[in-house]
Amino acid sequence: MNPLVAALIVFAVLMFLGMPIVFVMAFSSLSYCIAAGKLMFLMVVIEKMFRGMDSFVLLAIPMFIMCGEVMNRGGITRAIVRFSDLLIGRVRGGLAYVNTLASTFFAGITGSALSDIASLGSILIPSMEEQGFDKDFSCAVTAATAIQGPLIPPSIPAVLVASATGLSTGALFWGGAVPGVLIGLGAAAVIFVKGRFRAFPKRTEKIPLKEAVRVIVSSLLPLMTVVIILIGMNSGIFTPTEAAAVALAYALLITTLLYNRISLKEFYGMCQNVLIQTAVIYLIIAGATTFSYVLAIENVPARLSALLGAFSDSTALVLLLINVILLVWGMFMDTAPSILVLVPILYPVAAAAGINPVHFGVIVVTNLMIGMLTPPFGMALYTTQSVGKCAMVNLIREVLPFLIVDLVILVCISVFPDLVLGLPRMFGFI
């Protein structure tokens, strides 16, 4: 049997059996070595695994994760929710809009959709239910708005794309800002339309002026995190990786000074959580690097480029094919391995078709975020189901309108590249 075919069969079978993706990729690479009779090749594979993890850019990932942990455990997440409620909580369907706005604010701090769902969902889903919202709709809003996180800077998937392609992390951060905000606005539009047909509740009581001032003061300092990150990167004071360290230090400082809610025992537990999450991501990177190397040996990127080369005269058609590939792939695989396996294959194809690299990178992240909302393996759906304790079938039904709007936004940013490239150009990244 052809070694590549054997590796792909093993990959498909293990995925179907539900094996963790890191082992799927590792065993697929091993099966390639055995089928090719190149057991000595395993030494090269091991070297590639460690080389894939050895990247300065990737150091930003554990720091952004830790920043989210500090914000959540320190009470800053609740402060952001209260601030959002102060701004928009009194309109009809207010808590649904609060959920959307809080996700937008939280996205500018952590860069992770799943951490958004876990932290905001645990607060807002019960609050929405208590106010009279349907549980399934509350869960759907939480899942649909959380995918802003990896688009609005900072963004962990953007860091992975930068690592896989060598692109500027800052350019990818700024490139995702407008699409991320558009997804938030799209979710707000869905809430508005649904509110015309459903009797959404609203907060009737006013917040006293003294309390409003306290809420504003306690939330503005945490929200300054994203301002510090972006101004620091744009001014050249620090790199995106260093920005993650500065953001973490700032989060710890304001949490200690304003909230003082993290004990040494809690901090130790937070460090454990961050280490586990980081180890999982780095293992995925190692496995994906190995599997990508196997594909490179078999000239899969070159073959795909040749296959799509027939359409290279039409940038729009290549972009359409790339979107379809990413959307379908994102239905079955998580974000990190998808980036690390597909980007090295599709990036040369996009470049040959004349697609701007930053435009391509943001399209990749947007597609994979939509994939998080798409059955059968949408991670945002499963995380929300776990947090909100809702039925998956009902959750998918409620998410569907948000998903349709997200696809429209994907078409818009694909057809109009300036939606992605405008801010990176403005700030001198491209």
Coordinates of N, CA, C and O in Angstrom, one line a residue, residues 252-378:
L252 N -2.4 41.0 36.6 CA -2.1 40.7 38.0 C -2.1 41.9 38.9 O -2.5 41.9 40.1
L253 N -1.5 43.0 38.4 CA -1.4 44.2 39.2 C -2.8 44.8 39.5 O -3.0 45.1 40.7
I254 N -3.6 44.9 38.5 CA -4.9 45.6 38.8 C -5.8 44.6 39.6 O -6.6 45.1 40.5
T255 N -5.7 43.3 39.4 CA -6.4 42.4 40.2 C -6.0 42.5 41.7 O -6.9 42.5 42.6
T256 N -4.7 42.6 42.0 CA -4.2 42.6 43.3 C -4.6 44.0 44.0 O -5.1 44.0 45.1
L257 N -4.5 45.1 43.2 CA -4.8 46.4 43.8 C -6.3 46.6 44.0 O -6.7 47.2 45.0
L258 N -7.1 46.2 43.0 CA -8.5 46.5 43.0 C -9.4 45.5 43.6 O -10.4 45.8 44.2
Y259 N -9.0 44.2 43.5 CA -9.9 43.1 43.9 C -9.3 42.3 45.0 O -10.1 41.9 45.9
N260 N -8.1 41.9 44.9 CA -7.4 41.2 45.9 C -8.1 39.9 46.3 O -8.3 39.5 47.4
R261 N -8.5 39.1 45.2 CA -9.4 37.9 45.5 C -8.6 36.6 45.2 O -9.2 35.6 45.3
I262 N -7.4 36.7 44.8 CA -6.6 35.5 44.4 C -5.7 35.1 45.5 O -4.7 35.8 45.8
S263 N -6.0 34.0 46.2 CA -5.0 33.5 47.2 C -3.9 32.8 46.6 O -3.9 32.5 45.4
L264 N -2.9 32.5 47.4 CA -1.7 31.7 46.8 C -2.2 30.3 46.4 O -1.7 29.8 45.4
K265 N -3.1 29.7 47.1 CA -3.7 28.4 46.7 C -4.4 28.5 45.4 O -4.2 27.7 44.5
E266 N -5.2 29.6 45.2 CA -5.9 29.8 43.9 C -4.9 30.0 42.8 O -5.1 29.5 41.7
F267 N -3.9 30.8 43.1 CA -2.9 31.1 42.1 C -2.1 29.9 41.6 O -1.9 29.7 40.4
Y268 N -1.8 29.0 42.6 CA -1.2 27.7 42.2 C -2.1 26.9 41.3 O -1.7 26.3 40.3
G269 N -3.4 26.9 41.7 CA -4.4 26.1 40.8 C -4.5 26.7 39.4 O -4.6 26.0 38.4
M270 N -4.4 28.0 39.3 CA -4.5 28.7 38.0 C -3.3 28.3 37.2 O -3.4 28.0 36.0
C271 N -2.1 28.3 37.8 CA -0.9 27.9 37.1 C -1.0 26.5 36.6 O -0.5 26.2 35.5
Q272 N -1.6 25.6 37.4 CA -1.8 24.2 37.0 C -2.7 24.2 35.7 O -2.4 23.4 34.8
N273 N -3.8 24.9 35.8 CA -4.7 24.9 34.6 C -4.0 25.4 33.4 O -4.2 24.9 32.3
V274 N -3.2 26.5 33.5 CA -2.5 27.1 32.4 C -1.5 26.1 31.8 O -1.4 25.9 30.6
L275 N -0.8 25.4 32.7 CA 0.2 24.4 32.3 C -0.4 23.3 31.5 O 0.1 22.9 30.5
I276 N -1.6 22.8 32.0 CA -2.3 21.7 31.3 C -2.8 22.2 29.9 O -2.6 21.5 28.9
Q277 N -3.4 23.4 29.9 CA -3.9 23.9 28.6 C -2.7 24.1 27.6 O -2.8 23.8 26.4
T278 N -1.7 24.7 28.1 CA -0.5 25.0 27.3 C 0.1 23.7 26.8 O 0.5 23.6 25.6
A279 N 0.2 22.7 27.7 CA 0.8 21.4 27.3 C 0.0 20.7 26.2 O 0.6 20.2 25.2
V280 N -1.3 20.8 26.3 CA -2.2 20.3 25.2 C -1.9 21.0 23.9 O -1.8 20.3 22.9
I281 N -1.9 22.3 23.9 CA -1.6 23.0 22.7 C -0.3 22.7 22.1 O -0.1 22.5 20.9
Y282 N 0.7 22.6 22.9 CA 2.1 22.3 22.4 C 2.2 20.9 21.9 O 2.9 20.6 20.9
L283 N 1.5 20.0 22.5 CA 1.5 18.6 22.0 C 0.8 18.5 20.6 O 1.3 17.8 19.7
I284 N -0.3 19.3 20.5 CA -1.0 19.4 19.2 C 0.0 20.0 18.2 O 0.1 19.5 17.0
I285 N 0.7 21.0 18.6 CA 1.7 21.6 17.6 C 2.7 20.6 17.2 O 3.1 20.5 16.0
A286 N 3.2 19.8 18.2 CA 4.2 18.8 17.9 C 3.7 17.7 16.9 O 4.3 17.4 15.9
G287 N 2.5 17.2 17.2 CA 1.9 16.2 16.3 C 1.5 16.8 14.9 O 1.8 16.1 13.9
A288 N 1.1 18.0 14.9 CA 0.7 18.6 13.6 C 2.0 18.9 12.8 O 1.9 18.7 11.5
T289 N 3.0 19.3 13.4 CA 4.3 19.6 12.7 C 4.8 18.3 12.1 O 5.3 18.3 10.9
T290 N 4.7 17.2 12.8 CA 5.1 15.9 12.3 C 4.3 15.4 11.1 O 4.8 15.0 10.1
F291 N 3.0 15.6 11.3 CA 2.1 15.2 10.2 C 2.2 16.0 9.0 O 2.2 15.6 7.8
S292 N 2.5 17.3 9.2 CA 2.7 18.3 8.1 C 4.0 17.9 7.4 O 4.1 18.0 6.1
Y293 N 5.0 17.4 8.1 CA 6.3 17.1 7.5 C 6.1 15.8 6.6 O 6.7 15.7 5.5
V294 N 5.3 14.9 7.1 CA 5.0 13.7 6.3 C 4.3 14.1 5.0 O 4.6 13.7 3.9
L295 N 3.3 15.1 5.1 CA 2.6 15.5 3.9 C 3.6 16.3 2.9 O 3.5 16.1 1.7
A296 N 4.6 17.0 3.5 CA 5.6 17.7 2.7 C 6.5 16.7 2.0 O 6.8 16.9 0.8
I297 N 6.9 15.6 2.6 CA 7.7 14.6 2.0 C 7.0 14.0 0.8 O 7.6 13.7 -0.3
E298 N 5.7 13.8 0.9 CA 4.9 13.3 -0.2 C 4.5 14.3 -1.2 O 3.7 14.0 -2.1
N299 N 5.0 15.6 -1.0 CA 4.7 16.7 -2.0 C 3.2 17.0 -2.1 O 2.7 17.4 -3.1
V300 N 2.5 16.8 -0.9 CA 1.0 17.1 -1.0 C 0.8 18.6 -1.2 O -0.1 18.9 -2.0
P301 N 1.5 19.5 -0.6 CA 1.3 20.9 -0.9 C 1.5 21.2 -2.4 O 0.8 22.0 -3.0
A302 N 2.6 20.7 -2.9 CA 2.9 20.9 -4.3 C 1.8 20.3 -5.2 O 1.4 20.9 -6.2
R303 N 1.3 19.1 -4.9 CA 0.3 18.5 -5.7 C -1.0 19.3 -5.6 O -1.7 19.5 -6.6
L304 N -1.3 19.8 -4.4 CA -2.5 20.6 -4.3 C -2.4 21.9 -5.0 O -3.4 22.4 -5.6
S305 N -1.2 22.5 -4.9 CA -1.0 23.8 -5.7 C -1.1 23.5 -7.2 O -1.7 24.3 -7.9
A306 N -0.6 22.4 -7.7 CA -0.8 22.1 -9.1 C -2.2 21.8 -9.4 O -2.7 22.2 -10.5
L307 N -3.0 21.2 -8.5 CA -4.4 20.9 -8.7 C -5.2 22.2 -8.8 O -6.0 22.4 -9.7
L308 N -4.9 23.1 -7.9 CA -5.6 24.4 -7.9 C -5.0 25.4 -8.9 O -5.6 26.5 -9.1
G309 N -3.8 25.0 -9.4 CA -3.2 25.9 -10.3 C -4.0 26.2 -11.6 O -3.8 27.3 -12.2
A310 N -4.8 25.3 -11.9 CA -5.7 25.4 -13.1 C -6.6 26.6 -12.9 O -7.1 27.2 -13.9
F311 N -6.9 27.0 -11.6 CA -7.8 28.1 -11.3 C -7.0 29.3 -10.9 O -7.7 30.3 -10.5
S312 N -5.7 29.3 -11.0 CA -4.9 30.4 -10.5 C -5.2 31.8 -11.2 O -4.9 32.8 -10.6
D313 N -5.7 31.7 -12.4 CA -6.1 32.9 -13.1 C -7.2 33.7 -12.4 O -7.4 34.8 -12.6
S314 N -8.0 32.9 -11.7 CA -9.2 33.5 -11.0 C -8.9 33.5 -9.5 O -9.1 32.5 -8.8
T315 N -8.5 34.6 -8.9 CA -8.3 34.7 -7.5 C -9.6 34.4 -6.7 O -9.6 33.8 -5.7
A316 N -10.7 34.9 -7.2 CA -12.0 34.7 -6.6 C -12.3 33.2 -6.4 O -12.8 32.7 -5.4
L317 N -12.0 32.4 -7.5 CA -12.3 31.0 -7.5 C -11.4 30.3 -6.5 O -11.9 29.4 -5.8
V318 N -10.1 30.6 -6.5 CA -9.2 30.0 -5.5 C -9.7 30.3 -4.1 O -9.6 29.5 -3.2
L319 N -10.1 31.6 -3.9 CA -10.5 32.0 -2.6 C -11.8 31.2 -2.2 O -11.9 30.8 -1.0
L320 N -12.7 31.0 -3.1 CA -13.9 30.2 -2.8 C -13.5 28.8 -2.5 O -14.0 28.2 -1.5
L321 N -12.6 28.1 -3.2 CA -12.2 26.8 -2.9 C -11.5 26.7 -1.5 O -11.7 25.7 -0.8
I322 N -10.7 27.7 -1.2 CA -10.0 27.7 0.1 C -11.0 27.8 1.2 O -10.9 27.1 2.2
N323 N -12.0 28.6 1.0 CA -13.1 28.8 2.0 C -13.8 27.5 2.2 O -14.1 27.1 3.3
V324 N -14.2 26.8 1.1 CA -14.9 25.6 1.2 C -14.1 24.5 1.9 O -14.6 23.8 2.8
I325 N -12.8 24.4 1.6 CA -11.9 23.4 2.2 C -11.9 23.7 3.7 O -12.0 22.8 4.6
L326 N -11.7 24.9 4.1 CA -11.5 25.3 5.5 C -12.8 25.1 6.3 O -12.8 24.6 7.4
L327 N -14.0 25.4 5.7 CA -15.3 25.2 6.3 C -15.5 23.8 6.6 O -16.0 23.4 7.7
V328 N -15.3 22.9 5.6 CA -15.6 21.5 5.7 C -14.6 20.9 6.7 O -15.0 20.1 7.6
W329 N -13.3 21.3 6.6 CA -12.3 20.7 7.6 C -12.6 21.1 9.0 O -12.5 20.4 9.9
G330 N -13.1 22.4 9.2 CA -13.4 22.9 10.5 C -14.5 22.2 11.2 O -14.7 22.3 12.4
M331 N -15.4 21.6 10.4 CA -16.5 20.8 11.0 C -16.0 19.6 11.7 O -16.8 19.0 12.6
F332 N -14.8 19.1 11.4 CA -14.4 17.8 11.9 C -13.1 17.9 12.8 O -12.8 17.0 13.5
M333 N -12.4 19.1 12.8 CA -11.2 19.2 13.5 C -11.1 20.5 14.3 O -11.6 21.5 13.8
D334 N -10.4 20.5 15.4 CA -10.3 21.7 16.2 C -9.3 22.7 15.5 O -8.6 22.4 14.6
T335 N -9.3 23.9 16.1 CA -8.7 25.0 15.4 C -7.2 24.9 15.3 O -6.6 25.0 14.2
A336 N -6.5 24.5 16.4 CA -5.0 24.5 16.4 C -4.5 23.5 15.4 O -3.6 23.8 14.6
P337 N -4.9 22.2 15.4 CA -4.4 21.3 14.4 C -4.8 21.6 13.0 O -4.0 21.4 12.1
S338 N -6.0 22.2 12.9 CA -6.4 22.6 11.5 C -5.4 23.7 10.9 O -5.0 23.6 9.8
I339 N -5.0 24.7 11.8 CA -4.1 25.7 11.3 C -2.8 25.1 11.0 O -2.2 25.3 9.9
L340 N -2.3 24.2 11.8 CA -0.9 23.7 11.7 C -0.8 22.7 10.6 O 0.3 22.5 10.0
V341 N -1.9 22.0 10.2 CA -1.9 21.1 9.1 C -2.2 21.7 7.8 O -1.5 21.5 6.8
L342 N -3.3 22.6 7.8 CA -3.7 23.1 6.5 C -3.0 24.4 6.0 O -2.8 24.6 4.8
V343 N -2.6 25.2 6.9 CA -2.0 26.5 6.5 C -0.7 26.3 5.7 O -0.5 26.9 4.6
P344 N 0.2 25.4 6.1 CA 1.4 25.2 5.3 C 1.1 24.7 3.9 O 1.8 24.9 2.9
I345 N -0.1 24.0 3.7 CA -0.5 23.5 2.4 C -1.2 24.6 1.6 O -0.9 24.7 0.4
L346 N -2.1 25.3 2.2 CA -2.9 26.3 1.5 C -2.2 27.6 1.3 O -2.5 28.4 0.3
Y347 N -1.2 28.0 2.1 CA -0.6 29.3 2.0 C 0.1 29.5 0.7 O -0.1 30.5 0.0
P348 N 0.9 28.5 0.2 CA 1.5 28.7 -1.1 C 0.5 28.8 -2.3 O 0.7 29.5 -3.2
V349 N -0.6 28.1 -2.1 CA -1.7 28.2 -3.1 C -2.3 29.6 -3.2 O -2.5 30.2 -4.2
A350 N -2.5 30.1 -2.0 CA -3.1 31.5 -1.9 C -2.1 32.5 -2.4 O -2.5 33.4 -3.2
A351 N -0.8 32.3 -2.1 CA 0.2 33.3 -2.6 C 0.3 33.3 -4.1 O 0.4 34.3 -4.8
A352 N 0.2 32.0 -4.7 CA 0.3 31.9 -6.2 C -0.9 32.5 -6.8 O -0.8 33.0 -8.0
A353 N -2.0 32.6 -6.2 CA -3.2 33.2 -6.7 C -3.3 34.7 -6.5 O -4.3 35.3 -6.9
G354 N -2.3 35.2 -5.8 CA -2.3 36.7 -5.6 C -3.1 37.1 -4.4 O -3.4 38.3 -4.3
I355 N -3.4 36.2 -3.5 CA -4.2 36.6 -2.3 C -3.2 37.2 -1.3 O -2.2 36.6 -1.0
N356 N -3.6 38.3 -0.7 CA -2.7 39.0 0.3 C -2.5 38.0 1.5 O -3.5 37.4 2.0
P357 N -1.3 37.8 1.9 CA -1.0 36.8 3.0 C -1.8 37.1 4.3 O -2.3 36.2 4.9
V358 N -1.9 38.4 4.7 CA -2.7 38.7 5.9 C -4.2 38.5 5.7 O -4.9 38.0 6.6
H359 N -4.7 38.8 4.5 CA -6.1 38.5 4.1 C -6.3 37.0 4.3 O -7.3 36.5 4.9
F360 N -5.4 36.2 3.7 CA -5.5 34.7 3.8 C -5.5 34.3 5.3 O -6.4 33.5 5.7
G361 N -4.6 34.8 6.1 CA -4.5 34.4 7.5 C -5.8 34.7 8.3 O -6.3 33.8 9.0
V362 N -6.4 35.8 8.0 CA -7.6 36.2 8.7 C -8.8 35.3 8.2 O -9.7 34.9 9.0
I363 N -8.8 35.0 7.0 CA -9.9 34.2 6.4 C -9.8 32.8 7.0 O -10.8 32.1 7.3
V364 N -8.5 32.3 7.2 CA -8.3 31.0 7.9 C -9.0 31.0 9.3 O -9.7 30.1 9.6
V365 N -8.6 32.0 10.0 CA -9.1 32.0 11.4 C -10.6 32.2 11.4 O -11.3 31.5 12.2
T366 N -11.2 33.0 10.6 CA -12.6 33.2 10.5 C -13.4 31.9 10.2 O -14.4 31.5 10.8
N367 N -12.9 31.2 9.2 CA -13.5 29.9 8.8 C -13.5 28.9 9.9 O -14.5 28.3 10.2
L368 N -12.3 28.8 10.6 CA -12.2 27.9 11.7 C -13.0 28.3 12.9 O -13.5 27.4 13.7
M369 N -13.2 29.6 13.1 CA -14.1 30.0 14.2 C -15.6 29.6 13.9 O -16.3 29.2 14.7
I370 N -16.0 29.8 12.6 CA -17.3 29.3 12.2 C -17.4 27.8 12.4 O -18.4 27.3 12.8
G371 N -16.3 27.1 12.1 CA -16.3 25.6 12.3 C -16.5 25.2 13.8 O -17.1 24.2 14.0
M372 N -16.2 26.1 14.7 CA -16.4 25.8 16.1 C -17.9 25.8 16.4 O -18.3 25.3 17.5
L373 N -18.7 26.4 15.6 CA -20.2 26.5 15.8 C -20.9 25.4 15.0 O -22.1 25.4 15.0
T374 N -20.1 24.6 14.2 CA -20.7 23.7 13.2 C -20.7 22.3 13.7 O -19.6 21.8 14.0
P375 N -21.8 21.6 13.6 CA -21.8 20.1 13.9 C -20.9 19.4 12.8 O -20.8 20.0 11.8
P376 N -20.4 18.2 13.1 CA -20.7 17.4 14.3 C -19.7 17.6 15.4 O -19.9 17.1 16.5
F377 N -18.5 18.3 15.2 CA -17.5 18.4 16.2 C -17.2 19.8 16.6 O -16.0 20.1 16.9
G378 N -18.2 20.7 16.5 CA -17.9 22.1 16.9 C -17.6 22.3 18.4 O -18.5 22.0 19.2

